[in-house]
Amino acid sequence: MIALTHLLFALALAYLLRFPVVYAVIAAVLPDVDLLFTGAFPFAHRGILHTPLFGAFAMAVLLLAVDRREVAAAYGIGHLSHLFLDTFAPAGIAWLYPLTDAAYGLGLAPAHDPVLNGAVIVLSLATVLVWRYGPEVWVWMQ
Amino acid sequence: MDAVNRFAAATLLMLAVLGTGFALDTVRNPDVYTVSHLLQDLPTGEDVTVEGTVSAVEEDYTAESGNVFQRFYITDGEKEVLVFCDTGRGRIPVAEGDRVTVHARFTWFDRAYELTTTCGDGVTIR
């Protein structure tokens, strides 16, 4: 999925679950930094930065650094939301790394599919708006 | 109660996103694919029918079990995909330029896409 989709989906989840949104959003876009990697797996796109292992590692570092569980939890939510969405693509995610390098994907749509990205963006924004302002937001929007 | 409602809302959002993905995949799956459409839709794990022209014939692959597989690429002029077929039910005499219809499972294997089938049943030269 594109960065905006990851960002808004993580924002919606963190907002709903009352975790610090900014950390969830950072965690949601950080894994795609590996687009800059040029090596072989796991130092490639959809490599180690796209694993639950890295998420757990990052959460542990945050917990040691700031000693606030909600910050670490927000990071975990953002990171897992990224992996969740990337599992929709055929390339999948190496969910079980380092036990295995195998990637598991649902093969529903390519990562840059505009329809799916648009749908996730709309669902995420709509969820936040309806939760914040209630169903009346639909009347207001019309 | 508020926490339960929030958790339920988050779960519903995830299910809605997942459902949208599956719905799109169902709507888009045509009866016969071109190679480009196949590589756009990426129906991984599904049985598909693809029409194309043979663009390259590779050397046979012999597995440790002794099974021999034919390997060739098919194209629609824009994209190409590997066909990997078991010769257990007979070989298929494909050559470059042949127009073929392939009934196969579209898979993601060893970090590449391929169409996996049996040569005799799954590949027809038109």
Short mmCIF file of C-alpha atoms in Angstrom, two decimals:
data_model
loop_
_atom_site.label_atom_id
_atom_site.label_comp_id
_atom_site.label_asym_id
_atom_site.label_seq_id
_atom_site.Cartn_x
_atom_site.Cartn_y
_atom_site.Cartn_z
CA MET A 1 0.00 0.00 0.00
CA ILE A 2 1.06 3.59 -0.50
CA ALA A 3 2.38 5.64 2.42
CA LEU A 4 -0.80 7.70 2.77
CA THR A 5 -2.88 4.54 3.12
CA HIS A 6 -0.58 3.14 5.80
CA LEU A 7 -0.56 6.47 7.61
CA LEU A 8 -4.33 6.96 7.71
CA PHE A 9 -5.11 3.33 8.55
CA ALA A 10 -2.68 3.40 11.49
CA LEU A 11 -4.03 6.78 12.55
CA ALA A 12 -7.57 5.42 12.62
CA LEU A 13 -6.60 2.34 14.62
CA ALA A 14 -4.51 4.29 17.14
CA TYR A 15 -7.23 6.93 17.49
CA LEU A 16 -9.90 4.31 18.12
CA LEU A 17 -7.77 2.42 20.61
CA ARG A 18 -6.66 5.63 22.35
CA PHE A 19 -2.94 5.27 21.81
CA PRO A 20 -0.57 8.11 20.88
CA VAL A 21 -1.31 8.60 17.20
CA VAL A 22 2.01 10.13 16.22
CA TYR A 23 3.99 7.01 17.20
CA ALA A 24 1.57 4.72 15.39
CA VAL A 25 1.83 6.83 12.25
CA ILE A 26 5.64 6.83 12.34
CA ALA A 27 5.64 3.07 12.80
CA ALA A 28 3.22 2.68 9.91
CA VAL A 29 5.43 4.45 7.36
CA LEU A 30 8.86 3.43 8.67
CA PRO A 31 9.02 -0.10 7.18
CA ASP A 32 9.00 1.25 3.62
CA VAL A 33 12.35 2.92 4.29
CA ASP A 34 13.68 -0.40 3.06
CA LEU A 35 12.81 0.69 -0.47
CA LEU A 36 16.25 2.25 -0.24
CA PHE A 37 17.86 -1.12 0.48
CA THR A 38 19.61 -2.73 -2.46
CA GLY A 39 20.75 -6.02 -0.97
CA ALA A 40 19.26 -9.50 -0.79
CA PHE A 41 16.62 -10.60 1.71
CA PRO A 42 16.40 -9.72 4.57
CA PHE A 43 18.12 -6.45 3.66
CA ALA A 44 15.70 -5.71 0.83
CA HIS A 45 12.25 -4.26 0.40
CA ARG A 46 9.73 -6.33 2.38
CA GLY A 47 12.68 -7.72 4.31
CA ILE A 48 13.53 -7.46 7.94
CA LEU A 49 11.83 -4.08 8.46
CA HIS A 50 8.60 -5.77 7.35
CA THR A 51 8.65 -8.45 10.06
CA PRO A 52 6.97 -8.73 13.45
CA LEU A 53 10.49 -9.36 14.79
CA PHE A 54 11.55 -5.84 13.91
CA GLY A 55 8.37 -4.45 15.39
CA ALA A 56 9.03 -6.25 18.66
CA PHE A 57 12.62 -5.02 18.65
CA ALA A 58 11.54 -1.43 18.06
CA MET A 59 8.93 -1.65 20.79
CA ALA A 60 11.55 -2.94 23.23
CA VAL A 61 13.92 -0.10 22.34
CA LEU A 62 11.15 2.47 22.81
CA LEU A 63 10.17 0.98 26.14
CA LEU A 64 13.75 1.24 27.35
CA ALA A 65 14.15 4.75 25.97
CA VAL A 66 10.95 6.45 27.12
CA ASP A 67 9.54 3.95 29.64
CA ARG A 68 5.98 4.58 28.49
CA ARG A 69 4.02 1.47 27.60
CA GLU A 70 1.45 3.36 25.56
CA VAL A 71 4.18 4.68 23.27
CA ALA A 72 5.55 1.20 22.65
CA ALA A 73 2.04 -0.16 22.15
CA ALA A 74 1.23 2.62 19.67
CA TYR A 75 4.36 1.77 17.73
CA GLY A 76 3.35 -1.89 17.72
CA ILE A 77 -0.12 -1.05 16.41
CA GLY A 78 1.30 1.08 13.64
CA HIS A 79 3.88 -1.52 12.67
CA LEU A 80 1.38 -4.38 12.64
CA SER A 81 -1.10 -2.31 10.65
CA HIS A 82 1.56 -1.90 7.96
CA LEU A 83 2.19 -5.64 7.85
CA PHE A 84 -1.57 -6.33 7.80
CA LEU A 85 -2.11 -4.16 4.72
CA ASP A 86 1.01 -5.41 2.94
CA THR A 87 -0.23 -8.99 3.36
CA PHE A 88 -2.99 -8.14 0.86
CA ALA A 89 -0.40 -8.11 -1.94
CA PRO A 90 0.89 -11.30 -3.56
CA ALA A 91 4.44 -10.59 -2.44
CA GLY A 92 3.24 -10.93 1.13
CA ILE A 93 5.14 -10.57 4.37
CA ALA A 94 7.70 -12.85 6.04
CA TRP A 95 5.52 -13.19 9.12
CA LEU A 96 7.59 -16.02 10.60
CA TYR A 97 11.08 -14.60 10.03
CA PRO A 98 13.63 -15.75 11.28
CA LEU A 99 12.01 -19.18 11.58
CA THR A 100 11.57 -19.11 7.82
CA ASP A 101 12.19 -16.65 4.98
CA ALA A 102 8.86 -17.59 3.36
CA ALA A 103 6.54 -14.69 2.58
CA TYR A 104 2.80 -15.10 3.04
CA GLY A 105 0.39 -12.97 0.99
CA LEU A 106 -3.31 -13.06 0.22
CA GLY A 107 -2.81 -12.02 -3.41
CA LEU A 108 -5.83 -9.74 -3.38
CA ALA A 109 -4.39 -6.75 -5.17
CA PRO A 110 -1.05 -5.17 -6.03
CA ALA A 111 0.40 -2.81 -3.44
CA HIS A 112 -0.28 0.27 -5.55
CA ASP A 113 -3.78 -0.71 -6.60
CA PRO A 114 -5.65 2.60 -6.63
CA VAL A 115 -9.08 1.15 -5.84
CA LEU A 116 -7.97 -0.75 -2.75
CA ASN A 117 -5.79 2.09 -1.51
CA GLY A 118 -8.66 4.52 -2.02
CA ALA A 119 -11.08 2.24 -0.21
CA VAL A 120 -8.79 1.88 2.81
CA ILE A 121 -8.24 5.65 2.93
CA VAL A 122 -11.98 6.35 2.78
CA LEU A 123 -12.81 3.66 5.37
CA SER A 124 -10.12 4.96 7.73
CA LEU A 125 -11.19 8.60 7.46
CA ALA A 126 -14.87 7.70 7.70
CA THR A 127 -14.27 5.63 10.83
CA VAL A 128 -12.47 8.48 12.56
CA LEU A 129 -15.06 11.07 11.54
CA VAL A 130 -18.05 8.96 12.55
CA TRP A 131 -16.43 8.04 15.86
CA ARG A 132 -15.51 11.65 16.59
CA TYR A 133 -18.66 13.38 15.39
CA GLY A 134 -21.24 10.60 15.31
CA PRO A 135 -23.45 9.46 12.41
CA GLU A 136 -24.59 13.07 12.00
CA VAL A 137 -21.34 13.70 10.14
CA TRP A 138 -22.95 12.13 7.06
CA VAL A 139 -25.77 14.68 7.18
CA TRP A 140 -23.26 17.47 7.55
CA MET A 141 -21.21 16.23 4.60
CA GLN A 142 -24.26 16.26 2.37
CA MET B 1 -17.70 -0.24 27.96
CA ASP B 2 -16.07 2.55 25.99
CA ALA B 3 -12.91 0.46 25.62
CA VAL B 4 -14.96 -2.47 24.33
CA ASN B 5 -16.73 -0.23 21.81
CA ARG B 6 -13.43 1.19 20.64
CA PHE B 7 -11.90 -2.25 20.26
CA ALA B 8 -14.99 -3.39 18.34
CA ALA B 9 -14.77 -0.37 16.06
CA ALA B 10 -11.10 -1.05 15.34
CA THR B 11 -11.88 -4.69 14.62
CA LEU B 12 -14.75 -3.70 12.32
CA LEU B 13 -12.46 -1.34 10.44
CA MET B 14 -9.94 -4.13 9.87
CA LEU B 15 -12.66 -6.53 8.77
CA ALA B 16 -14.11 -3.90 6.41
CA VAL B 17 -10.71 -3.37 4.84
CA LEU B 18 -10.17 -7.12 4.51
CA GLY B 19 -13.65 -7.60 3.06
CA THR B 20 -13.03 -4.84 0.52
CA GLY B 21 -9.88 -6.60 -0.60
CA PHE B 22 -11.65 -9.91 -1.10
CA ALA B 23 -14.60 -8.25 -2.85
CA LEU B 24 -12.31 -6.48 -5.31
CA ASP B 25 -10.48 -9.71 -6.01
CA THR B 26 -13.75 -11.55 -6.67
CA VAL B 27 -15.15 -8.84 -8.95
CA ARG B 28 -12.04 -8.57 -11.04
CA ASN B 29 -11.37 -12.23 -11.76
CA PRO B 30 -12.18 -12.76 -15.46
CA ASP B 31 -12.68 -16.06 -17.27
CA VAL B 32 -9.63 -15.75 -19.52
CA TYR B 33 -6.66 -13.58 -18.70
CA THR B 34 -4.14 -11.85 -20.86
CA VAL B 35 -0.66 -11.94 -19.37
CA SER B 36 -0.77 -8.22 -18.53
CA HIS B 37 -4.14 -8.53 -16.83
CA LEU B 38 -2.93 -11.57 -14.93
CA LEU B 39 0.12 -9.68 -13.66
CA GLN B 40 -2.06 -6.74 -12.72
CA ASP B 41 -4.67 -8.77 -10.85
CA LEU B 42 -2.19 -11.24 -9.36
CA PRO B 43 -4.71 -13.97 -8.39
CA THR B 44 -2.11 -15.91 -6.43
CA GLY B 45 -3.10 -19.44 -5.51
CA GLU B 46 -6.03 -19.53 -7.93
CA ASP B 47 -6.65 -21.67 -10.98
CA VAL B 48 -6.73 -19.44 -14.04
CA THR B 49 -6.88 -19.60 -17.83
CA VAL B 50 -4.36 -17.47 -19.70
CA GLU B 51 -3.87 -16.90 -23.41
CA GLY B 52 -0.56 -15.82 -24.82
CA THR B 53 2.25 -16.40 -27.28
CA VAL B 54 5.34 -18.39 -26.43
CA SER B 55 8.21 -15.91 -26.20
CA ALA B 56 10.99 -18.23 -24.97
CA VAL B 57 11.48 -21.92 -24.30
CA GLU B 58 13.87 -22.77 -21.48
CA GLU B 59 15.67 -26.01 -20.73
CA ASP B 60 13.67 -28.69 -18.96
CA TYR B 61 13.97 -28.86 -15.20
CA THR B 62 14.44 -32.27 -13.59
CA ALA B 63 13.43 -32.51 -9.94
CA GLU B 64 15.16 -34.71 -7.41
CA SER B 65 12.17 -37.07 -7.68
CA GLY B 66 12.96 -37.55 -11.34
CA ASN B 67 9.90 -35.62 -12.56
CA VAL B 68 10.68 -33.55 -15.64
CA PHE B 69 9.15 -30.13 -16.08
CA GLN B 70 8.95 -28.04 -19.22
CA ARG B 71 9.57 -24.32 -18.80
CA PHE B 72 8.58 -21.62 -21.22
CA TYR B 73 7.46 -18.01 -21.13
CA ILE B 74 4.27 -16.67 -22.64
CA THR B 75 3.57 -13.05 -23.48
CA ASP B 76 0.83 -10.75 -24.72
CA GLY B 77 3.36 -8.39 -26.22
CA GLU B 78 3.72 -6.32 -23.05
CA LYS B 79 4.37 -8.62 -20.10
CA GLU B 80 5.49 -12.22 -19.86
CA VAL B 81 5.10 -14.99 -17.30
CA LEU B 82 6.73 -18.39 -16.78
CA VAL B 83 4.79 -21.59 -17.42
CA PHE B 84 6.14 -24.53 -15.42
CA CYS B 85 4.46 -27.78 -16.41
CA ASP B 86 4.91 -31.40 -15.38
CA THR B 87 5.52 -33.77 -18.30
CA GLY B 88 4.09 -36.73 -16.36
CA ARG B 89 1.05 -36.81 -18.66
CA GLY B 90 3.01 -36.07 -21.78
CA ARG B 91 5.06 -33.26 -23.21
CA ILE B 92 3.70 -30.35 -25.18
CA PRO B 93 5.70 -29.45 -28.31
CA VAL B 94 5.76 -25.70 -27.75
CA ALA B 95 8.05 -23.45 -29.75
CA GLU B 96 8.58 -19.71 -29.88
CA GLY B 97 5.71 -17.99 -31.60
CA ASP B 98 3.09 -20.63 -30.75
CA ARG B 99 -0.19 -19.23 -29.47
CA VAL B 100 -1.23 -21.18 -26.39
CA THR B 101 -3.99 -21.40 -23.83
CA VAL B 102 -2.79 -22.37 -20.38
CA HIS B 103 -5.02 -23.69 -17.59
CA ALA B 104 -2.87 -23.51 -14.48
CA ARG B 105 -2.50 -22.43 -10.90
CA PHE B 106 -0.98 -18.96 -10.58
CA THR B 107 1.64 -19.11 -7.88
CA TRP B 108 4.30 -17.07 -6.16
CA PHE B 109 7.36 -19.29 -5.89
CA ASP B 110 10.96 -18.47 -5.11
CA ARG B 111 10.11 -14.75 -5.33
CA ALA B 112 8.68 -14.92 -8.84
CA TYR B 113 5.28 -15.54 -10.38
CA GLU B 114 4.60 -18.64 -12.43
CA LEU B 115 1.81 -20.75 -13.91
CA THR B 116 2.03 -24.33 -12.65
CA THR B 117 0.22 -27.15 -14.42
CA THR B 118 0.60 -30.48 -16.21
CA CYS B 119 1.74 -30.07 -19.79
CA GLY B 120 -0.62 -32.61 -21.32
CA ASP B 121 -3.78 -31.36 -19.61
CA GLY B 122 -3.07 -27.76 -18.98
CA VAL B 123 -1.47 -26.41 -22.15
CA THR B 124 -3.18 -26.22 -25.53
CA ILE B 125 -1.55 -24.95 -28.71
CA ARG B 126 -4.16 -22.97 -30.64
#
